[in-house]
Tab-separated table of C-alpha atoms in Angstrom:
chain	number	residue	atom	x	y	z
A	1	MET	CA	126.989	-87.643	-66.982
A	2	GLU	CA	123.603	-87.382	-65.287
A	3	LYS	CA	122.383	-90.296	-67.394
A	4	LEU	CA	125.350	-92.350	-66.288
A	5	PHE	CA	124.549	-91.623	-62.651
A	6	VAL	CA	120.888	-92.592	-63.098
A	7	TYR	CA	121.872	-95.847	-64.819
A	8	PHE	CA	124.387	-96.563	-62.085
A	9	LEU	CA	121.797	-96.078	-59.342
A	10	GLN	CA	119.319	-98.362	-61.105
A	11	ILE	CA	121.901	-101.118	-61.546
A	12	TRP	CA	123.464	-100.636	-58.089
A	13	HIS	CA	120.143	-101.708	-56.557
A	14	GLY	CA	120.913	-105.180	-57.872
A	15	VAL	CA	124.154	-105.379	-55.901
A	16	GLY	CA	122.310	-106.023	-52.632
A	17	PHE	CA	120.364	-108.881	-54.218
A	18	SER	CA	123.517	-110.387	-55.779
A	19	LEU	CA	125.409	-110.151	-52.494
A	20	THR	CA	122.550	-111.693	-50.495
A	21	LEU	CA	122.453	-114.534	-52.991
A	22	LEU	CA	126.223	-114.916	-52.781
A	23	ALA	CA	126.323	-114.876	-48.977
A	24	GLY	CA	123.393	-117.302	-48.629
A	25	GLY	CA	124.678	-119.573	-51.394
A	26	PHE	CA	128.186	-119.705	-50.003
A	27	PHE	CA	126.962	-120.311	-46.454
A	28	VAL	CA	124.904	-123.283	-47.649
A	29	GLY	CA	127.790	-124.326	-49.918
A	30	ILE	CA	130.489	-124.326	-47.253
A	31	THR	CA	128.241	-126.049	-44.706
A	32	LEU	CA	127.107	-128.796	-47.081
A	33	GLY	CA	130.548	-128.959	-48.699
A	34	THR	CA	132.238	-129.560	-45.332
A	35	ILE	CA	129.750	-132.313	-44.502
A	36	LEU	CA	130.314	-133.907	-47.934
A	37	ALA	CA	134.112	-133.651	-47.567
A	38	ILE	CA	134.059	-135.310	-44.139
A	39	THR	CA	131.598	-138.048	-45.127
A	40	ARG	CA	134.050	-139.017	-47.865
A	41	TYR	CA	136.138	-140.467	-45.031
A	42	THR	CA	133.264	-142.541	-43.659
A	43	ARG	CA	131.344	-145.584	-44.886
A	44	PHE	CA	128.980	-143.219	-46.737
A	45	ARG	CA	131.726	-142.325	-49.193
A	46	PHE	CA	129.989	-144.017	-52.170
A	47	ILE	CA	126.788	-142.000	-51.711
A	48	THR	CA	128.779	-138.782	-51.215
A	49	ASN	CA	130.778	-139.390	-54.402
A	50	GLN	CA	127.563	-139.960	-56.381
A	51	VAL	CA	125.993	-136.756	-55.028
A	52	ILE	CA	129.095	-134.726	-55.922
A	53	THR	CA	129.266	-136.241	-59.421
A	54	LEU	CA	125.555	-135.577	-59.989
A	55	VAL	CA	125.847	-131.925	-58.983
A	56	ARG	CA	129.029	-131.343	-60.970
A	57	SER	CA	127.716	-133.035	-64.098
A	58	THR	CA	124.579	-130.917	-64.504
A	59	PRO	CA	124.503	-127.242	-65.537
A	60	LEU	CA	123.749	-124.647	-62.887
A	61	ILE	CA	120.929	-123.175	-64.981
A	62	LEU	CA	119.219	-126.603	-64.938
A	63	GLN	CA	119.643	-126.900	-61.157
A	64	VAL	CA	118.169	-123.429	-60.622
A	65	SER	CA	115.237	-124.254	-62.910
A	66	ILE	CA	114.572	-127.604	-61.201
A	67	ILE	CA	114.595	-126.025	-57.730
A	68	TYR	CA	112.419	-123.046	-58.710
A	69	PHE	CA	109.993	-124.617	-61.201
A	70	ALA	CA	110.046	-128.430	-60.940
A	71	ILE	CA	110.362	-129.273	-57.238
A	72	PRO	CA	107.765	-126.759	-55.927
A	73	GLY	CA	105.380	-127.966	-58.637
A	74	ALA	CA	105.904	-131.605	-57.685
A	75	LEU	CA	105.677	-130.987	-53.930
A	76	GLY	CA	102.979	-128.309	-54.072
A	77	VAL	CA	105.067	-125.690	-52.227
A	78	HIS	CA	106.042	-122.186	-53.263
A	79	LEU	CA	109.627	-120.922	-53.115
A	80	ASN	CA	110.484	-117.279	-53.692
A	81	VAL	CA	113.270	-116.417	-56.116
A	82	LEU	CA	115.846	-115.606	-53.433
A	83	THR	CA	115.258	-118.822	-51.443
A	84	ALA	CA	115.336	-120.979	-54.570
A	85	GLY	CA	118.513	-119.206	-55.691
A	86	ILE	CA	120.255	-119.688	-52.350
A	87	ILE	CA	119.356	-123.402	-52.305
A	88	ALA	CA	120.448	-123.948	-55.911
A	89	PHE	CA	123.696	-121.977	-55.667
A	90	GLY	CA	124.403	-123.532	-52.265
A	91	ILE	CA	123.996	-127.098	-53.524
A	92	ASN	CA	126.032	-126.358	-56.639
A	93	SER	CA	128.801	-124.680	-54.658
A	94	SER	CA	128.889	-127.467	-52.059
A	95	ALA	CA	130.155	-129.976	-54.645
A	96	TYR	CA	133.075	-127.712	-55.575
A	97	VAL	CA	133.781	-126.686	-51.974
A	98	SER	CA	133.891	-130.352	-50.940
A	99	GLU	CA	136.477	-131.056	-53.655
A	100	ILE	CA	138.579	-128.087	-52.501
A	101	LEU	CA	138.391	-129.292	-48.881
A	102	ARG	CA	139.188	-132.871	-49.917
A	103	ALA	CA	142.363	-131.663	-51.616
A	104	GLY	CA	143.227	-129.753	-48.425
A	105	ILE	CA	142.544	-132.770	-46.203
A	106	GLU	CA	144.686	-135.025	-48.377
A	107	SER	CA	147.529	-132.531	-48.311
A	108	LEU	CA	147.769	-132.818	-44.502
A	109	PRO	CA	150.173	-135.423	-43.096
A	110	ARG	CA	148.383	-138.608	-42.042
A	111	GLY	CA	150.250	-138.183	-38.762
A	112	GLN	CA	147.958	-135.319	-37.759
A	113	PHE	CA	145.007	-137.736	-37.631
A	114	GLU	CA	147.172	-140.313	-35.863
A	115	ALA	CA	148.487	-137.801	-33.325
A	116	ALA	CA	144.911	-136.842	-32.502
A	117	GLN	CA	143.972	-140.520	-32.189
A	118	ALA	CA	147.022	-141.275	-30.034
A	119	LEU	CA	146.130	-138.377	-27.729
A	120	GLY	CA	142.597	-139.754	-27.377
A	121	ILE	CA	140.876	-136.810	-29.073
A	122	PRO	CA	137.334	-137.761	-30.164
A	123	LYS	CA	136.667	-137.677	-33.933
A	124	TYR	CA	134.324	-134.692	-33.798
A	125	TYR	CA	136.965	-132.555	-32.058
A	126	THR	CA	139.700	-133.916	-34.329
A	127	TRP	CA	137.817	-132.574	-37.352
A	128	ARG	CA	136.661	-129.353	-35.701
A	129	ASP	CA	139.834	-128.262	-33.910
A	130	ILE	CA	142.739	-130.101	-35.524
A	131	ILE	CA	142.011	-130.900	-39.170
A	132	LEU	CA	139.574	-128.279	-40.503
A	133	PRO	CA	141.410	-125.174	-39.198
A	134	GLN	CA	144.575	-126.333	-40.986
A	135	VAL	CA	142.668	-127.332	-44.117
A	136	VAL	CA	140.778	-124.039	-44.399
A	137	SER	CA	143.981	-122.100	-43.886
A	138	ASN	CA	145.710	-124.126	-46.633
A	139	VAL	CA	142.878	-123.880	-49.167
A	140	LEU	CA	141.831	-120.293	-48.484
A	141	PRO	CA	142.955	-119.012	-51.916
A	142	ALA	CA	140.907	-121.745	-53.622
A	143	LEU	CA	137.884	-120.919	-51.454
A	144	VAL	CA	138.176	-117.229	-52.351
A	145	ASN	CA	138.284	-118.316	-55.995
A	146	GLU	CA	135.085	-120.306	-55.455
A	147	ILE	CA	133.378	-117.241	-53.926
A	148	ILE	CA	134.384	-115.133	-56.925
A	149	ALA	CA	133.105	-117.794	-59.340
A	150	LEU	CA	129.877	-118.006	-57.367
A	151	LEU	CA	129.405	-114.222	-57.514
A	152	LYS	CA	129.638	-114.307	-61.282
A	153	GLU	CA	127.326	-117.321	-61.481
A	154	THR	CA	124.638	-115.476	-59.520
A	155	SER	CA	123.780	-113.709	-62.815
A	156	ILE	CA	121.993	-116.953	-63.791
A	157	ILE	CA	119.275	-116.016	-61.276
A	158	SER	CA	117.787	-113.788	-63.975
A	159	VAL	CA	116.316	-116.923	-65.649
A	160	ILE	CA	113.850	-117.232	-62.760
A	161	GLY	CA	113.246	-113.481	-62.504
A	162	GLY	CA	115.751	-112.434	-59.844
A	163	THR	CA	116.736	-108.790	-60.173
A	164	ASP	CA	120.470	-108.989	-59.617
A	165	ILE	CA	123.135	-106.728	-61.146
A	166	MET	CA	122.903	-108.332	-64.569
A	167	ARG	CA	119.092	-108.319	-64.688
A	168	ARG	CA	119.022	-104.672	-63.576
A	169	ALA	CA	121.454	-103.794	-66.363
A	170	GLN	CA	119.289	-105.616	-68.925
A	171	ILE	CA	116.143	-103.815	-67.695
A	172	THR	CA	117.906	-100.430	-67.785
A	173	ALA	CA	119.215	-101.159	-71.283
A	174	ALA	CA	115.791	-102.244	-72.557
A	175	GLU	CA	114.049	-99.208	-71.057
A	176	ASN	CA	116.529	-96.751	-72.614
A	177	PHE	CA	117.308	-98.576	-75.870
A	178	GLU	CA	120.970	-98.412	-75.000
A	179	TYR	CA	123.092	-101.435	-74.128
A	180	PHE	CA	126.685	-100.238	-73.981
A	181	THR	CA	126.598	-98.046	-70.853
A	182	PRO	CA	124.359	-100.257	-68.609
A	183	LEU	CA	126.374	-103.388	-69.427
A	184	CYS	CA	129.661	-101.580	-68.773
A	185	ILE	CA	128.266	-100.397	-65.427
A	186	ALA	CA	127.259	-103.993	-64.582
A	187	GLY	CA	130.793	-105.119	-65.447
A	188	PHE	CA	132.220	-102.373	-63.236
A	189	CYS	CA	129.988	-103.476	-60.306
A	190	TYR	CA	131.203	-107.086	-60.618
A	191	TYR	CA	134.802	-105.851	-60.873
A	192	VAL	CA	134.524	-103.762	-57.687
A	193	LEU	CA	132.914	-106.663	-55.805
A	194	VAL	CA	135.611	-109.128	-56.920
A	195	VAL	CA	138.381	-106.713	-55.882
A	196	LEU	CA	136.662	-106.336	-52.517
A	197	ILE	CA	136.358	-110.120	-52.048
A	198	GLU	CA	140.040	-110.573	-52.963
A	199	PHE	CA	141.032	-107.902	-50.437
A	200	ILE	CA	138.960	-109.514	-47.651
A	201	GLY	CA	140.409	-112.935	-48.594
A	202	LYS	CA	143.953	-111.621	-48.295
A	203	GLN	CA	143.224	-110.056	-44.898
A	204	ILE	CA	141.745	-113.330	-43.614
A	205	ALA	CA	144.739	-115.243	-45.015
A	206	LYS	CA	147.109	-112.933	-43.140
A	207	ARG	CA	145.284	-113.614	-39.898
A	208	THR	CA	144.866	-117.365	-40.278
A	209	CYS	CA	148.160	-118.341	-41.909
A	210	HIS	CA	150.408	-116.810	-39.250
A	211	TYR	CA	151.825	-120.197	-38.298
A	212	HIS	CA	153.144	-121.049	-41.757
A	213	ALA	CA	156.908	-121.103	-42.226
A	214	LYS	CA	156.907	-118.375	-44.875
A	215	ASN	CA	155.588	-115.837	-42.374
B	1	MET	CA	153.259	-154.477	-17.067
B	2	LEU	CA	153.122	-154.567	-20.862
B	3	LYS	CA	152.443	-158.027	-22.289
B	4	ILE	CA	152.690	-158.717	-26.007
B	5	ARG	CA	151.733	-162.201	-27.165
B	6	ASP	CA	152.159	-163.693	-30.645
B	7	ILE	CA	151.619	-160.457	-32.544
B	8	CYS	CA	151.480	-160.775	-36.330
B	9	LYS	CA	151.009	-157.947	-38.795
B	10	SER	CA	151.345	-157.797	-42.592
B	11	PHE	CA	151.110	-155.020	-45.152
B	12	ASN	CA	150.213	-155.965	-48.730
B	13	GLY	CA	151.101	-159.581	-48.049
B	14	VAL	CA	154.514	-158.753	-46.575
B	15	LYS	CA	154.896	-159.944	-42.995
B	16	ILE	CA	156.160	-157.041	-40.868
B	17	LEU	CA	155.692	-158.642	-37.442
B	18	ASP	CA	155.937	-162.399	-37.096
B	19	ARG	CA	154.757	-163.882	-33.786
B	20	VAL	CA	156.389	-161.288	-31.538
B	21	ASN	CA	156.312	-162.065	-27.806
B	22	LEU	CA	157.489	-159.517	-25.265
B	23	GLN	CA	156.990	-158.464	-21.663
B	24	VAL	CA	158.082	-155.160	-20.141
B	25	GLU	CA	158.033	-154.617	-16.392
B	26	THR	CA	156.309	-151.506	-15.037
B	27	GLY	CA	158.799	-148.649	-14.959
B	28	GLY	CA	161.198	-150.392	-17.334
B	29	ILE	CA	162.818	-148.856	-20.378
B	30	LEU	CA	162.848	-151.201	-23.351
B	31	GLY	CA	164.914	-150.320	-26.389
B	32	LEU	CA	163.664	-151.694	-29.693
B	33	ALA	CA	166.548	-151.878	-32.120
B	34	GLY	CA	166.852	-153.087	-35.654
B	35	PRO	CA	167.456	-152.002	-39.213
B	36	SER	CA	164.935	-149.939	-41.178
B	37	GLY	CA	161.789	-151.886	-42.044
B	38	CYS	CA	162.310	-154.518	-39.336
B	39	GLY	CA	158.958	-153.734	-37.674
B	40	LYS	CA	159.960	-151.464	-34.760
B	41	SER	CA	157.520	-148.685	-35.594
B	42	THR	CA	154.769	-151.142	-36.504
B	43	LEU	CA	155.114	-152.805	-33.111
B	44	LEU	CA	154.825	-149.415	-31.360
B	45	ARG	CA	151.829	-148.507	-33.529
B	46	CYS	CA	150.166	-151.811	-32.614
B	47	ILE	CA	150.691	-151.082	-28.898
B	48	GLN	CA	149.153	-147.613	-29.378
B	49	LYS	CA	146.273	-149.182	-31.385
B	50	LEU	CA	147.108	-147.144	-34.475
B	51	GLU	CA	147.393	-150.502	-36.265
B	52	ILE	CA	145.309	-153.580	-35.611
B	53	PRO	CA	147.357	-156.796	-35.403
B	54	GLU	CA	146.125	-159.789	-37.419
B	55	SER	CA	146.628	-162.088	-34.479
B	56	GLY	CA	147.918	-162.113	-30.925
B	57	SER	CA	147.179	-159.784	-28.049
B	58	ILE	CA	148.602	-156.713	-26.353
B	59	GLU	CA	147.741	-156.019	-22.727
B	60	TYR	CA	148.668	-153.196	-20.379
B	61	ASP	CA	147.149	-151.283	-17.515
B	62	GLY	CA	146.367	-147.612	-17.973
B	63	LYS	CA	146.973	-145.734	-21.171
B	64	ALA	CA	149.767	-145.314	-23.643
B	65	GLY	CA	151.238	-142.081	-24.986
B	66	PHE	CA	152.946	-141.919	-28.352
B	67	MET	CA	155.801	-139.681	-29.493
B	68	PHE	CA	155.986	-139.616	-33.258
B	69	GLN	CA	159.221	-139.642	-35.207
B	70	ASP	CA	158.226	-136.378	-36.902
B	71	PHE	CA	156.642	-134.994	-33.699
B	72	GLN	CA	153.235	-134.243	-35.291
B	73	LEU	CA	152.674	-131.148	-33.210
B	74	PHE	CA	149.553	-129.237	-34.217
B	75	PRO	CA	151.046	-126.392	-36.284
B	76	HIS	CA	148.122	-123.983	-35.881
B	77	MET	CA	148.420	-124.051	-32.082
B	78	THR	CA	151.091	-122.477	-29.910
B	79	VAL	CA	153.258	-124.656	-27.659
B	80	MET	CA	150.936	-123.945	-24.724
B	81	GLN	CA	147.815	-124.700	-26.776
B	82	ASN	CA	149.389	-127.975	-27.948
B	83	LEU	CA	149.946	-128.967	-24.321
B	84	LEU	CA	146.587	-127.831	-22.987
B	85	TYR	CA	144.259	-128.968	-25.770
B	86	VAL	CA	143.665	-132.527	-24.538
B	87	PRO	CA	143.543	-131.733	-20.782
B	88	ASN	CA	141.076	-128.897	-21.491
B	89	LEU	CA	138.854	-131.274	-23.443
B	90	LYS	CA	138.747	-133.733	-20.556
B	91	SER	CA	138.441	-131.434	-17.566
B	92	LYS	CA	137.380	-127.901	-16.781
B	93	GLN	CA	140.162	-127.204	-14.262
B	94	ARG	CA	141.875	-124.771	-16.626
B	95	LYS	CA	143.991	-122.926	-14.040
B	96	LYS	CA	145.392	-126.125	-12.572
B	97	GLN	CA	146.157	-127.493	-16.026
B	98	GLU	CA	147.878	-124.287	-17.011
B	99	HIS	CA	150.132	-124.447	-13.930
B	100	GLN	CA	150.862	-128.082	-14.727
B	101	ALA	CA	151.772	-127.252	-18.340
B	102	ILE	CA	154.081	-124.446	-17.239
B	103	ALA	CA	155.744	-126.791	-14.722
B	104	VAL	CA	156.320	-129.380	-17.450
B	105	LEU	CA	157.728	-126.756	-19.849
B	106	LYS	CA	160.009	-125.444	-17.099
B	107	ASN	CA	161.319	-128.935	-16.406
B	108	ILE	CA	162.145	-129.596	-20.012
B	109	GLY	CA	163.675	-126.154	-20.425
B	110	ILE	CA	161.419	-124.482	-22.986
B	111	GLU	CA	159.143	-122.333	-20.853
B	112	SER	CA	160.205	-119.250	-22.817
B	113	LYS	CA	158.742	-120.807	-25.976
B	114	LYS	CA	155.247	-121.311	-24.594
B	115	HIS	CA	153.608	-118.746	-26.889
B	116	ASP	CA	155.567	-119.754	-29.997
B	117	TYR	CA	154.223	-121.777	-32.907
B	118	PRO	CA	155.930	-125.126	-33.677
B	119	VAL	CA	157.248	-123.825	-37.003
B	120	THR	CA	159.593	-121.475	-35.133
B	121	LEU	CA	161.136	-124.251	-32.989
B	122	SER	CA	164.264	-126.298	-33.642
B	123	GLY	CA	164.140	-130.102	-33.948
B	124	GLY	CA	165.223	-130.575	-30.332
B	125	GLN	CA	162.645	-128.085	-29.065
B	126	LYS	CA	159.891	-129.766	-31.070
B	127	GLN	CA	160.961	-133.076	-29.566
B	128	ARG	CA	160.600	-131.585	-26.079
B	129	VAL	CA	157.198	-130.121	-26.841
B	130	ALA	CA	156.065	-133.485	-28.228
B	131	LEU	CA	157.235	-135.148	-25.014
B	132	ALA	CA	155.558	-132.482	-22.879
B	133	ARG	CA	152.286	-132.850	-24.812
B	134	THR	CA	152.340	-136.609	-24.272
B	135	LEU	CA	153.178	-136.202	-20.571
B	136	MET	CA	150.192	-133.871	-20.128
B	137	THR	CA	147.956	-136.884	-20.837
B	138	SER	CA	149.605	-138.738	-17.880
B	139	PRO	CA	150.523	-141.906	-19.811
B	140	ASP	CA	151.397	-145.151	-18.050
B	141	ILE	CA	153.414	-146.276	-21.049
B	142	LEU	CA	155.437	-143.903	-23.202
B	143	LEU	CA	156.090	-145.110	-26.741
B	144	CYS	CA	158.838	-143.207	-28.562
B	145	ASP	CA	159.392	-143.748	-32.268
B	146	GLU	CA	162.937	-142.770	-33.296
B	147	PRO	CA	163.145	-139.936	-30.747
B	148	THR	CA	166.644	-138.898	-31.857
B	149	SER	CA	166.179	-139.113	-35.592
B	150	GLY	CA	167.549	-135.960	-37.211
B	151	LEU	CA	168.983	-134.597	-33.961
B	152	ASP	CA	172.643	-133.719	-33.415
B	153	VAL	CA	174.827	-135.473	-30.795
B	154	ALA	CA	174.373	-132.813	-28.092
B	155	THR	CA	170.584	-132.750	-28.523
B	156	THR	CA	170.519	-136.558	-28.514
B	157	ASP	CA	172.265	-136.510	-25.116
B	158	ASP	CA	169.658	-134.001	-23.903
B	159	VAL	CA	166.908	-136.353	-25.045
B	160	VAL	CA	168.566	-139.224	-23.126
B	161	GLN	CA	168.637	-137.162	-19.930
B	162	LEU	CA	165.103	-135.955	-20.492
B	163	LEU	CA	163.627	-139.418	-21.063
B	164	LYS	CA	165.554	-140.802	-18.092
B	165	SER	CA	164.216	-138.037	-15.893
B	166	VAL	CA	160.671	-138.769	-17.010
B	167	ASN	CA	161.134	-142.453	-16.205
B	168	ARG	CA	163.124	-142.302	-12.979
B	169	VAL	CA	162.480	-138.990	-11.276
B	170	ASP	CA	159.344	-138.533	-9.258
B	171	LEU	CA	156.862	-137.165	-11.753
B	172	ASN	CA	155.577	-134.736	-9.150
B	173	SER	CA	158.457	-132.550	-10.274
B	174	PHE	CA	156.773	-132.527	-13.680
B	175	GLY	CA	153.816	-130.670	-12.315
B	176	ASN	CA	151.818	-132.608	-9.754
B	177	PHE	CA	151.260	-135.716	-11.799
B	178	GLN	CA	149.974	-138.559	-9.703
B	179	LYS	CA	151.854	-141.347	-11.437
B	180	GLN	CA	155.331	-142.128	-10.196
B	181	THR	CA	156.770	-144.277	-12.951
B	182	VAL	CA	156.335	-144.451	-16.669
B	183	THR	CA	157.137	-147.588	-18.630
B	184	MET	CA	158.937	-146.747	-21.856
B	185	VAL	CA	159.353	-148.502	-25.156
B	186	ILE	CA	161.799	-146.683	-27.407
B	187	ALA	CA	162.301	-147.658	-31.033
B	188	SER	CA	165.523	-146.526	-32.632
B	189	HIS	CA	168.074	-147.746	-35.125
B	190	ASP	CA	170.753	-145.935	-33.064
B	191	LEU	CA	172.275	-148.623	-30.840
B	192	ASP	CA	174.536	-146.196	-28.985
B	193	PHE	CA	171.537	-144.089	-27.965
B	194	LEU	CA	169.584	-147.171	-26.863
B	195	THR	CA	172.558	-148.434	-24.868
B	196	LYS	CA	172.659	-145.153	-22.944
B	197	ILE	CA	168.999	-145.141	-22.038
B	198	SER	CA	167.558	-148.668	-21.949
B	199	ASP	CA	167.326	-151.303	-19.217
B	200	ARG	CA	167.029	-153.885	-21.914
B	201	ILE	CA	167.428	-153.970	-25.685
B	202	VAL	CA	165.436	-156.182	-28.002
B	203	LEU	CA	166.590	-156.542	-31.590
B	204	LEU	CA	164.057	-157.091	-34.329
B	205	LYS	CA	164.930	-158.428	-37.734
B	206	ASN	CA	162.415	-159.321	-40.451
B	207	GLY	CA	159.618	-158.972	-37.929
B	208	LYS	CA	161.094	-161.407	-35.407
B	209	ILE	CA	162.955	-160.916	-32.140
B	210	VAL	CA	166.502	-162.130	-32.763
B	211	ALA	CA	168.215	-160.867	-29.592
B	212	ASP	CA	167.156	-159.781	-26.090
B	213	ILE	CA	169.966	-158.225	-24.054
B	214	LYS	CA	170.041	-157.119	-20.407
B	215	PRO	CA	172.235	-154.235	-19.148
B	216	SER	CA	174.805	-156.511	-17.544
B	217	ASN	CA	175.551	-157.937	-20.972
B	218	PHE	CA	175.435	-154.675	-22.924
B	219	ASP	CA	179.215	-154.271	-23.272
B	220	ASP	CA	179.823	-157.885	-24.209
B	221	GLN	CA	176.989	-158.189	-26.626
B	222	ILE	CA	176.888	-154.802	-28.274
B	223	GLN	CA	179.230	-156.024	-31.012
B	224	LEU	CA	176.991	-159.027	-31.518
B	225	LEU	CA	173.976	-156.710	-31.778
B	226	LYS	CA	175.781	-154.532	-34.306
B	227	GLY	CA	176.470	-157.681	-36.302
B	228	TYR	CA	172.745	-158.271	-36.728
B	229	TYR	CA	172.477	-155.006	-38.644
B	230	LEU	CA	174.654	-156.391	-41.415
């Protein structure tokens, strides 16, 4: 039992790193993703589509490696593991977030854009106050799904030496020549975090979807 | 005055408006009648600049306000927020605008619904909120696209009274608006409704004006107008 507790403490230290990576990655992802989703409705749509296709067609492990090893080498700058991870996960997530938002935008009646135009609302305010609040409310479950997927993908950070939950579990296992318990603890940590994210998602949905007919 | 000259508009090669010419006096109520697909809504959308005509010109002083067939209220905002959003964007006189919005809601009889979301309102109430939201922008021309579509007879009569009051009654009673008269163009396939409200009815068919009737001739020519629907 004491061994289990020691293992748990060692692996739990990785939770903070994983969550920081998740929060940073999702912040970058939702910001870039929103910009990409909106630019799809401008004359830059071709470039936006190419960027999204490029990001979605390459593996995340390759993107992380390029941002941590290749780009700093080419530009002569140094990025720490966390920064490189946030950038890589953020860019990767932005492509998926933009697709989720696009689906949400296309599900809105065209009349909402026209009503805003007829009322003389400038485009910036139309997106900020009329379209995006409705879109986010409609696609919240899909966004929560993206956050959960991103949390699980953060385990890839171990390829560039990040000590997240998974890496901590591997270190603990290697040090003690025992794999079963540390890996089960890592799985439990991810499970608890996902349940927590789902709970927060549901609470936000309750607050933001109050105007839907079903409520 | 609203002046429409030689307006043409096509969609996918199909001519929807074909050299439409029209003039509406300031303060007038023009009814646009015609069967589905005759170009009524397209003409309104061209006036509001939601569609760009291929040729011709549309001129009017001031600004136009548009009431959509399906209202297009902003569902994530309460009635009050729907009314105040545009005025708040354009001016910082929040208190004055709030009083104005309450006065408008009082006049159209839905003050008690000011904190409700559109999803909780009936069709008639949504119609009123849509009208109130448009009035809050102080339009010189009010464009109404099928304002009675989906409404029952009693609510349709309410809409007639409401639109007439907006057009004829001093708008000061609608909350200290400066403008006194609003020109209206109302598109509807319901001839009886248009007869009750309009000063003049124009009938569109296949994108062209085929009849232009003044009130003195309404009774005589209403049967003729109905004939054009066939």
